Every structure is written in C-alpha cells, then in structure tokens.
Short mmCIF file of C-alpha atoms and ligand atoms in Angstrom, two decimals:
data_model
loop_
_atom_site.label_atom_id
_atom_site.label_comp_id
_atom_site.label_asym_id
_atom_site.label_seq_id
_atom_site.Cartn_x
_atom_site.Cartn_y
_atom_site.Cartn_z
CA UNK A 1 0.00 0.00 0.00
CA UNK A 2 2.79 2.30 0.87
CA UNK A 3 4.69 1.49 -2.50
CA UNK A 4 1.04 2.37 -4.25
CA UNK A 5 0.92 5.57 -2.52
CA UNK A 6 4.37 6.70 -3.38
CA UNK A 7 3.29 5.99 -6.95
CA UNK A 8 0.32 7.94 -7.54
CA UNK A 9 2.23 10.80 -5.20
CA UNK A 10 4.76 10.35 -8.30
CA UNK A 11 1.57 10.80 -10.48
CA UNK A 12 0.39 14.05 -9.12
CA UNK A 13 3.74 15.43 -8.16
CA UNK A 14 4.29 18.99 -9.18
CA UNK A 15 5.54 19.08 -12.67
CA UNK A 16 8.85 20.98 -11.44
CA UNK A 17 10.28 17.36 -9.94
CA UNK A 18 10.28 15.59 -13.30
CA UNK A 19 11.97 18.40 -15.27
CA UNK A 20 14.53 20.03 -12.81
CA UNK A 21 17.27 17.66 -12.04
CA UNK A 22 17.57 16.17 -8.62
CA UNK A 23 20.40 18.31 -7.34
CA UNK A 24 18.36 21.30 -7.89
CA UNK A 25 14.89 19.91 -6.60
CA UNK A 26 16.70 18.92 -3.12
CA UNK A 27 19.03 22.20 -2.63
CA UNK A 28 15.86 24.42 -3.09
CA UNK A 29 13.89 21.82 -0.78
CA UNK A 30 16.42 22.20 1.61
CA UNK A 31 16.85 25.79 1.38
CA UNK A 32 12.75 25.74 2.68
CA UNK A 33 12.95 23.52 4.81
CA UNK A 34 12.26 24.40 8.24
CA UNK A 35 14.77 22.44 9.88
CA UNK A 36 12.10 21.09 12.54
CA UNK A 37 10.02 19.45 9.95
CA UNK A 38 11.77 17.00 7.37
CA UNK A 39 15.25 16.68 9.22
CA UNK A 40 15.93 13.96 12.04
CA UNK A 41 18.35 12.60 14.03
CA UNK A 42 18.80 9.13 14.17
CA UNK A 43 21.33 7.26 16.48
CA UNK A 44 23.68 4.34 16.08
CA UNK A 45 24.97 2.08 19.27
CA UNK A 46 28.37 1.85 20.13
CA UNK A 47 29.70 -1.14 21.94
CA UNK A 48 32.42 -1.96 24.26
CA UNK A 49 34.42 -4.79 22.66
CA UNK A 50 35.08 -7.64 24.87
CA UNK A 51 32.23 -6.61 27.32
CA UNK A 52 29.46 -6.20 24.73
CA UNK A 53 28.19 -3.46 27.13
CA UNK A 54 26.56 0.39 25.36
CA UNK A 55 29.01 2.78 25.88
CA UNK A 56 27.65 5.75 23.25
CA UNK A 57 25.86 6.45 20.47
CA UNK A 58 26.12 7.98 17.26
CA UNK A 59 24.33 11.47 15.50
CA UNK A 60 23.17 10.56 12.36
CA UNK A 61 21.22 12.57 10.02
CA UNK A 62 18.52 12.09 8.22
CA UNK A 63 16.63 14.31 5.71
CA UNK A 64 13.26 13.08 4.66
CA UNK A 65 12.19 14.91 1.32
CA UNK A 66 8.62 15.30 0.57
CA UNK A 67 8.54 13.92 -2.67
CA UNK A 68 12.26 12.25 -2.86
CA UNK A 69 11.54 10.34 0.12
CA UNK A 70 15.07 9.34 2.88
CA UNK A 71 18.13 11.37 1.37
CA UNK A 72 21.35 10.54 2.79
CA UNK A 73 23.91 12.76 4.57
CA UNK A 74 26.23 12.07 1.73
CA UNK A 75 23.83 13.93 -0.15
CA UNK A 76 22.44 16.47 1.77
CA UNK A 77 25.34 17.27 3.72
CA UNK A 78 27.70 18.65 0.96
CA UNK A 79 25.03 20.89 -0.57
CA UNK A 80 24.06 22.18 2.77
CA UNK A 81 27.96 23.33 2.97
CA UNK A 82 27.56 24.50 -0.42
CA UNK A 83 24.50 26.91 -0.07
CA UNK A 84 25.97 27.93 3.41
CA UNK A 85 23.63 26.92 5.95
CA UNK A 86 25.63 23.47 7.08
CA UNK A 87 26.36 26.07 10.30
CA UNK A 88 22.57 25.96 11.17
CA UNK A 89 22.54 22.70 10.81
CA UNK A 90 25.08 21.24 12.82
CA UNK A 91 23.60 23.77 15.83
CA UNK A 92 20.37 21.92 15.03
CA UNK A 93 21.50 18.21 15.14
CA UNK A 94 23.36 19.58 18.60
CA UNK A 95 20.38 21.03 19.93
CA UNK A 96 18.59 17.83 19.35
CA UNK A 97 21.05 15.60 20.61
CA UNK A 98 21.37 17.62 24.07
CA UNK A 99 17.23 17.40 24.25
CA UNK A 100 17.00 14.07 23.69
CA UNK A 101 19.88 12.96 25.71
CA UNK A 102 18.11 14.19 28.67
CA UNK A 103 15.16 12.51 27.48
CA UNK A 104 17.69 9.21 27.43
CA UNK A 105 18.49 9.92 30.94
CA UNK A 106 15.02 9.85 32.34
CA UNK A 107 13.65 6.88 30.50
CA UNK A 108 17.12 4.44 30.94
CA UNK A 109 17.72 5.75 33.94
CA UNK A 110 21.21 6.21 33.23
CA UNK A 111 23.18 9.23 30.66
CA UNK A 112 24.44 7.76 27.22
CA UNK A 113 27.39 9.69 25.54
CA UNK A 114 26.72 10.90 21.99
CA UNK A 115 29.56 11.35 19.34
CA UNK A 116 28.22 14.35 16.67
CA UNK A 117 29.76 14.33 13.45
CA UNK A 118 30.92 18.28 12.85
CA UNK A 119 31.43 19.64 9.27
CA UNK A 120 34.85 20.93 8.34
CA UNK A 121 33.66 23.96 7.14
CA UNK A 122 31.85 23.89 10.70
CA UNK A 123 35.41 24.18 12.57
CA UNK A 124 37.01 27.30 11.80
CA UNK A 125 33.64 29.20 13.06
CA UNK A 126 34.76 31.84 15.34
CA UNK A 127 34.33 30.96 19.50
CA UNK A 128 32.65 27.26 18.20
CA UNK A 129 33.95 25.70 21.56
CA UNK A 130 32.06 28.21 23.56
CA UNK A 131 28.82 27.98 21.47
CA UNK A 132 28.75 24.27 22.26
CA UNK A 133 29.50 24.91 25.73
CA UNK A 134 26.89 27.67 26.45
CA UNK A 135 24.21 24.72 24.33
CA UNK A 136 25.39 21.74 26.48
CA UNK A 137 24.96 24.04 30.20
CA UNK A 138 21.72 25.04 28.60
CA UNK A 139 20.69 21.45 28.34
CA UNK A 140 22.54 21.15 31.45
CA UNK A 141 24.27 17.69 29.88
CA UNK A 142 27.75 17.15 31.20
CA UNK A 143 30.78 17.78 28.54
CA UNK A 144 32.02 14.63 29.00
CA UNK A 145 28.78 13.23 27.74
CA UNK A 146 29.20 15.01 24.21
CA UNK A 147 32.10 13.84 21.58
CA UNK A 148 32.90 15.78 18.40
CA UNK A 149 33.58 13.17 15.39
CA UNK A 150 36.20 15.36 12.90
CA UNK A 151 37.23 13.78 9.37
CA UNK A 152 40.33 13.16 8.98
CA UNK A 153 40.77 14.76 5.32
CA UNK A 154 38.62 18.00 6.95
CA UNK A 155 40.01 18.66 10.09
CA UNK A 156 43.81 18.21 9.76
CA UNK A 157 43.86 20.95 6.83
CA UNK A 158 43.84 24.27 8.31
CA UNK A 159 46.66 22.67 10.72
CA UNK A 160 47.61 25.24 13.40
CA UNK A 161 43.82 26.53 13.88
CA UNK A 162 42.92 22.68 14.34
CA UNK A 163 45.16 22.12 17.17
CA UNK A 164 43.89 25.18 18.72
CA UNK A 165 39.95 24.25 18.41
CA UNK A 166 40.85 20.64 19.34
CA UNK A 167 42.76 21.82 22.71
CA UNK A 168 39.58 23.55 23.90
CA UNK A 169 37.50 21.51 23.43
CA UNK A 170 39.13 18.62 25.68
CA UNK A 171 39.55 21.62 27.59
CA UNK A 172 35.92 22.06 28.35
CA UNK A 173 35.98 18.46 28.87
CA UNK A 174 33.90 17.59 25.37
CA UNK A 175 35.49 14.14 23.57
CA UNK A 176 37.39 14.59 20.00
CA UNK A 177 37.34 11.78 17.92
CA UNK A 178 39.20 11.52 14.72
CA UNK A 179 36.66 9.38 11.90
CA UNK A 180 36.91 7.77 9.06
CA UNK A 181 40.57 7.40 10.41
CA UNK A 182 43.46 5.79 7.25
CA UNK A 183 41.01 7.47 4.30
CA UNK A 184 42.52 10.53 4.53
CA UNK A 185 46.18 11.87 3.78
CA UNK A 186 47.98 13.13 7.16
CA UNK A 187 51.12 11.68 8.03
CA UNK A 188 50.52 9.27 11.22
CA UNK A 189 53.04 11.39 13.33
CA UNK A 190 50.46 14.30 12.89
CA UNK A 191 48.00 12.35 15.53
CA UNK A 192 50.83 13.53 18.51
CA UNK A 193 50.28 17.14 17.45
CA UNK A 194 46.23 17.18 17.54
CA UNK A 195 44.22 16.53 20.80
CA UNK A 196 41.46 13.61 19.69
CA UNK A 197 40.80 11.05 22.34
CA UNK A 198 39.41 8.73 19.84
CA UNK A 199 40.32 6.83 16.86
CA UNK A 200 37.33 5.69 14.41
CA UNK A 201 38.75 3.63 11.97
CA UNK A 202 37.53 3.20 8.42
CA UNK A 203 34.66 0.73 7.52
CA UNK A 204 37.25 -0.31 4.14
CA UNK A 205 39.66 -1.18 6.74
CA UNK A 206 37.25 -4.07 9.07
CA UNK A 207 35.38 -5.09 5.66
CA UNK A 208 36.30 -9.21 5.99
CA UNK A 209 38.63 -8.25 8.34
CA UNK A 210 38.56 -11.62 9.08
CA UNK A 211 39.85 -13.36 5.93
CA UNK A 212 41.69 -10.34 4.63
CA UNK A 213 45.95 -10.30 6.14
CA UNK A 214 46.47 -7.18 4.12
CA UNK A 215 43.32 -5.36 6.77
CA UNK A 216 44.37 -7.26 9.90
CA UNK A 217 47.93 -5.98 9.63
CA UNK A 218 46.67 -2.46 9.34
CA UNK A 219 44.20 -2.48 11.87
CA UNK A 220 46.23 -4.17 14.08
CA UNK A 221 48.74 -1.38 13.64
CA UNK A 222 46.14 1.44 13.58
CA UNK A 223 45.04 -0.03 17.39
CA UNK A 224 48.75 -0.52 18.47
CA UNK A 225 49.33 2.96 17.72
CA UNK A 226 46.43 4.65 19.00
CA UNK A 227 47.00 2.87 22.17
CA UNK A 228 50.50 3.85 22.24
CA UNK A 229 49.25 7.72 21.74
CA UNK A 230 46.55 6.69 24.06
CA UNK A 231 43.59 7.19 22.39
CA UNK A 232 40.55 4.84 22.88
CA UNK A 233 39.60 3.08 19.21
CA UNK A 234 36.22 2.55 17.75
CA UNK A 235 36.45 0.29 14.44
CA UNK A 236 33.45 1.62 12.29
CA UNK A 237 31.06 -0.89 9.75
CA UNK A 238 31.12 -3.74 11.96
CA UNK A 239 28.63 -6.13 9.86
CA UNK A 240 29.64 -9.93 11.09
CA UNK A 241 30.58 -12.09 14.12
CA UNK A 242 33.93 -13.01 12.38
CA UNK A 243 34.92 -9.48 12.45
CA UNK A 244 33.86 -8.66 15.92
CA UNK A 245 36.01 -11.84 16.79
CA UNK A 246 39.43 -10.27 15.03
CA UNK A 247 38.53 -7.06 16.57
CA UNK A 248 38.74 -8.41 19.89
CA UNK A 249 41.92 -10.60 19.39
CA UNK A 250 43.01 -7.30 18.10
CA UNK A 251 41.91 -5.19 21.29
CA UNK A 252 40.00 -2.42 19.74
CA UNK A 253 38.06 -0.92 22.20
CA UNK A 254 34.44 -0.22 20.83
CA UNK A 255 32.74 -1.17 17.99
CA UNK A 256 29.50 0.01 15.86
CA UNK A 257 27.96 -1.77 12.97
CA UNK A 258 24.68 -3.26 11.47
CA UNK A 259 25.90 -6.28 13.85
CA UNK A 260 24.55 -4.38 16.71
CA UNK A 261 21.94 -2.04 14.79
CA UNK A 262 21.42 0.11 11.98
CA UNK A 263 20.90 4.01 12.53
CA UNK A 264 17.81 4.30 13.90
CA UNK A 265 14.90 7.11 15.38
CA UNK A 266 15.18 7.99 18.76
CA UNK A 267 12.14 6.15 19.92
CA UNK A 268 13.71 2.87 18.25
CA UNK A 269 16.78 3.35 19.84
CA UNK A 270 15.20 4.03 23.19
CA UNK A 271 13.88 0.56 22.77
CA UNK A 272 16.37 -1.29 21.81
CA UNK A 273 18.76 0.56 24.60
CA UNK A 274 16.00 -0.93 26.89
CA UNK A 275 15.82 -4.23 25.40
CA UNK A 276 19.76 -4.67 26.22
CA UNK A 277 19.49 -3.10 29.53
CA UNK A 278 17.31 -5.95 30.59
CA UNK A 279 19.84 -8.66 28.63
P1 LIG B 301 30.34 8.59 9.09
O1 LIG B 301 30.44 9.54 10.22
O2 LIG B 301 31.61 7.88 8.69
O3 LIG B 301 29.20 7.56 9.49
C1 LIG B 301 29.24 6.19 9.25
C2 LIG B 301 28.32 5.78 8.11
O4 LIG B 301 28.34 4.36 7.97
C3 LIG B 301 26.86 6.16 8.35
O5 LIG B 301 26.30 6.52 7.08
C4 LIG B 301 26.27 4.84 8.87
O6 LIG B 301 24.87 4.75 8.66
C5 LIG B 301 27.02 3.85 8.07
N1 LIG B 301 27.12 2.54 8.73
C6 LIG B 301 26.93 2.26 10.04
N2 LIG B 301 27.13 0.94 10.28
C7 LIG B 301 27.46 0.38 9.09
C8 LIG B 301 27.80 -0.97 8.70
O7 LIG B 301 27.84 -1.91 9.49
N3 LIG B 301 28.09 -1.15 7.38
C9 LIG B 301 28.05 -0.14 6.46
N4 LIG B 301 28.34 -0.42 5.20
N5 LIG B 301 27.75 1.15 6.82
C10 LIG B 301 27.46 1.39 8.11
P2 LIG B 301 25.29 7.73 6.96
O8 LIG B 301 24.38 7.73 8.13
O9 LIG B 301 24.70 7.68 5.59
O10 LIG B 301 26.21 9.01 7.09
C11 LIG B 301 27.17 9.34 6.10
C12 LIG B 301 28.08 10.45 6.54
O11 LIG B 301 27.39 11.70 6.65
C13 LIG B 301 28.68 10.21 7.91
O12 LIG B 301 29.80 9.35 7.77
C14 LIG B 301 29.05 11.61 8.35
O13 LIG B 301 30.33 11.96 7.88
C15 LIG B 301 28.00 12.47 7.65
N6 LIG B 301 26.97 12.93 8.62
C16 LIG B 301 25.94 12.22 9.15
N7 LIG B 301 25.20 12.97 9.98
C17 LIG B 301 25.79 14.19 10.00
C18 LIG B 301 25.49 15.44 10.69
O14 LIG B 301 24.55 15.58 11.47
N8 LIG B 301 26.35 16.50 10.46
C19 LIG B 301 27.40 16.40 9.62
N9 LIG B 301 28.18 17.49 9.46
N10 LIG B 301 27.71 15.25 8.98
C20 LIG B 301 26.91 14.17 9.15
CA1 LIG B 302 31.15 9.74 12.16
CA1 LIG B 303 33.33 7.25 9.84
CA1 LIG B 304 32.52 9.20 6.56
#
C-alpha cells in the first residue's frame, strides 16, 4: 500500500520534480525547509568490545524529502555546505542531541554519551567551543557526555587553527574523535600534534577483516598505535561475528555496525537501549 501511494504521489507530483534535475529539486527543498520538519536525528549504538556493554551512540542525520523520500547525509550534507547553511545545521542536530539525551536519561535511567559528526567547514567558526558549551549548560548535559567526530581529510587541513579548536575543546571536557581514520592523507606522526581522544577507523579497513591479512595488519597497527598515543579506538562498519572476533583478538576498544543495529529514530533506539538493559 505504501509502495502504491508513493506511486500515484509520483503521479500528481508537481511538474517541477520531473523536469529540474535532482540536485536542484533537493538544494531548493532544503533551502525551505524548516529544519524542525523534514530533518531527524537518528542514532547508532556503540559497543564496548570484549564486554558487549553500550558505551555511546552515534548522530546521524537524516533528511526526509517530501517527494524524494530518505536522502542521505552524503547527499544532503555537501550541498548544505555548499549553499551555506551546514552552520545551522550542525547547531540543530546539537540542539537535538542535548534534548534528547536528557530525554535518554530519564527513561534508561542512566546518561548515554553521543559522538556528533561536525562539518569541516563547521570548525574554523569563530568561538565554536564556547557555542557548544553555552548549548550543552543550557541542556545542562555534562561535557564529558558530548564527543565531536572530525574527518580526517577535513580537520587536519587548516593545521595550526585545528590544534587550537581541538585543545579547547578537551579543555571544556567535550570528547574529539578523529573518523573515518586511514582514508585521509595526514602523516601518522600528525596524531601527537592534535588533541582527539578517539580513533574511528575506516569501515574499508574491518570489511572481511577476518579473511583479509592485508586489513588485519593495518588495523592491528592502527590499534597498536592509538593505544601507544593513548587514544581509545572505535572500528566503524562492523557487519559480522567473524569481524567482531578479530577485533577483539586485536583489542579495539568499541565497535559500531549493522551487527549491533542500523541508525535508527530515537524512539527505536530508546527501545532497543532498553531491550539490552534488561539482557
Ligand atoms: P560517518 O560519520 O563515517 O558515518 C558512518 C556511516 O556508515 C553512516 O552513514 C552509517 O549509517 C554507516 N554505517 C553504520 N554501520 C554500518 C555498517 O555496518 N556497514 C556499512 N556499510 N555502513 C554502516 P550515513 O548515516 O549515511 O552518514 C554518512 C556520513 O554523513 C557520515 O559518515 C558523516 O560523515 C556524515 N553525517 C551524518 N550525519 C551528520 C550530521 O549531522 N552533520 C554532519 N556534518 N555530517 C553528518
Ligand atoms: Ca562519524
Ligand atoms: Ca566514519
Ligand atoms: Ca565518513
């Protein structure tokens, strides 16, 4: 019935969908868009390793179109940067995040840490630490409950202004954790200079991490170093039982994957967190 009604939606859509390409349809759409309405957050579990316990959860993003239907932050995210209101954005995922993590703490009966992916173009905003500190005492949710998830590509650019946002921000007491870690270009030595206290690494790197030498010698490095630096690692796409098994062998710390749980709404997540609480 659903798939019917998306079809004769199709039918009556507004003729401007079928001529005007997609790009164009979805930055004006988002340009409208009150951020309230068509934008959620949805959250993704992340596991200690050996104990299998929750220890935080992931921001993702979700923008559902009116006629497109679920766009992806792969999308969405780069034109938001591109017609210049990614800023907004980013304050409204935080914003959400702070209200429903109170919300968390009431119904579990316990606070969950949540790790918000920041755009690069995000970083370099003037007195950015402050804003988020001002929004967290606000919410009244503890720093240490917040972590800021910086690409590795985007963040170690502007180099010297970096290390400076990165510094006060562990200074307030907010988490920095360096994603999609081994994509990007940096040499490794650069992780000494800049103040992250995580390591996400790369969902290419754990793909049949199991079968693969060519992965398990890199991730095993990637955790060996981290840990020497000490930083706490979270290995990223975790999908089967044989990789969660390497992974441990391997002591990475957390891990997050469709082996635990997809991305999902709020109210999901607030079920499953109870369904494990109860395990
Ligand atoms: P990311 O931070 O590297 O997030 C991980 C992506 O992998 C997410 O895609 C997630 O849904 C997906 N994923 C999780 N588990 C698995 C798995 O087991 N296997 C596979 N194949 N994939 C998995 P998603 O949600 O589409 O987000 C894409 C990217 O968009 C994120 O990459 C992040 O960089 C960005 N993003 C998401 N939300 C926000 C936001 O609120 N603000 C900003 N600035 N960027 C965001
Ligand atoms: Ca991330
Ligand atoms: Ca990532
Ligand atoms: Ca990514």
């Amino acid at each position: 019935a659903a798939k019917e009604q998306r079809n004769s939606y199709r039918l009556f859509a507004p003729h401007w969908t079928e001529t005007l390409p997609r790009q164009l349809v979805l930055e004006n759409g988002l340009r409208a868009t009150a951020l309230d309405g068509e934008l959620e957050v949805f959250y993704q579990p992340q596991m200690d390793c050996r104990s299998g316990r929750l220890v935080g959860l992931e921001a993702l993003t979700r923008w559902n179109h009116p006629v497109l239907g679920l766009i992806s932050p792969q999308e969405f995210i780069p034109m938001a940067e591109e017609i210049g209101i990614i800023a907004d954005m980013d304050e409204w995922v935080l914003e959400n995040v702070c209200r429903q993590h109170v919300r968390w703490e009431e119904v579990l009966g316990y606070p969950v840490k949540v790790a918000v992916n920041l755009s690069a173009r995000q970083l370099h905003r003037p007195h950015l630490p402050e804003r988020i500190r001002q929004l967290l005492q606000r919410h009244k949710v503890d720093p240490s409950q917040l972590e800021i998830e910086i690409t590795e590509s985007a963040g170690l650019t502007k180099a010297e202004a970096t290390i400076r946002l990165l510094k006060e921000l562990r200074r307030i007491g907010i988490g920095t954790a360096i994603d999609d870690f081994g994509t990007g270009h940096s040499a490794l030595a650069y992780l000494k200079k800049f103040d992250f206290s995580v390591l996400k690494i790369d969902k290419t790197f754990i793909r049949g991490l199991d079968h693969d030498p060519v992965n398990r010698a890199l991730v095993q490095a990637i955790v060996g170093m981290a840990h020497a630096l000490g930083l706490k690692t979270v290995a990223e796409g975790v999908e089967t039982e044989a990789e969660l098994e390497r992974l441990k062998q391997i002591g990475c710390d957390a891990v997050q994957g469709y082996l635990f749980s997809q991305p999902l709404p709020a109210s999901e997540m607030e079920k499953f967190l109870a369904s494990i609480r109860h395990r």
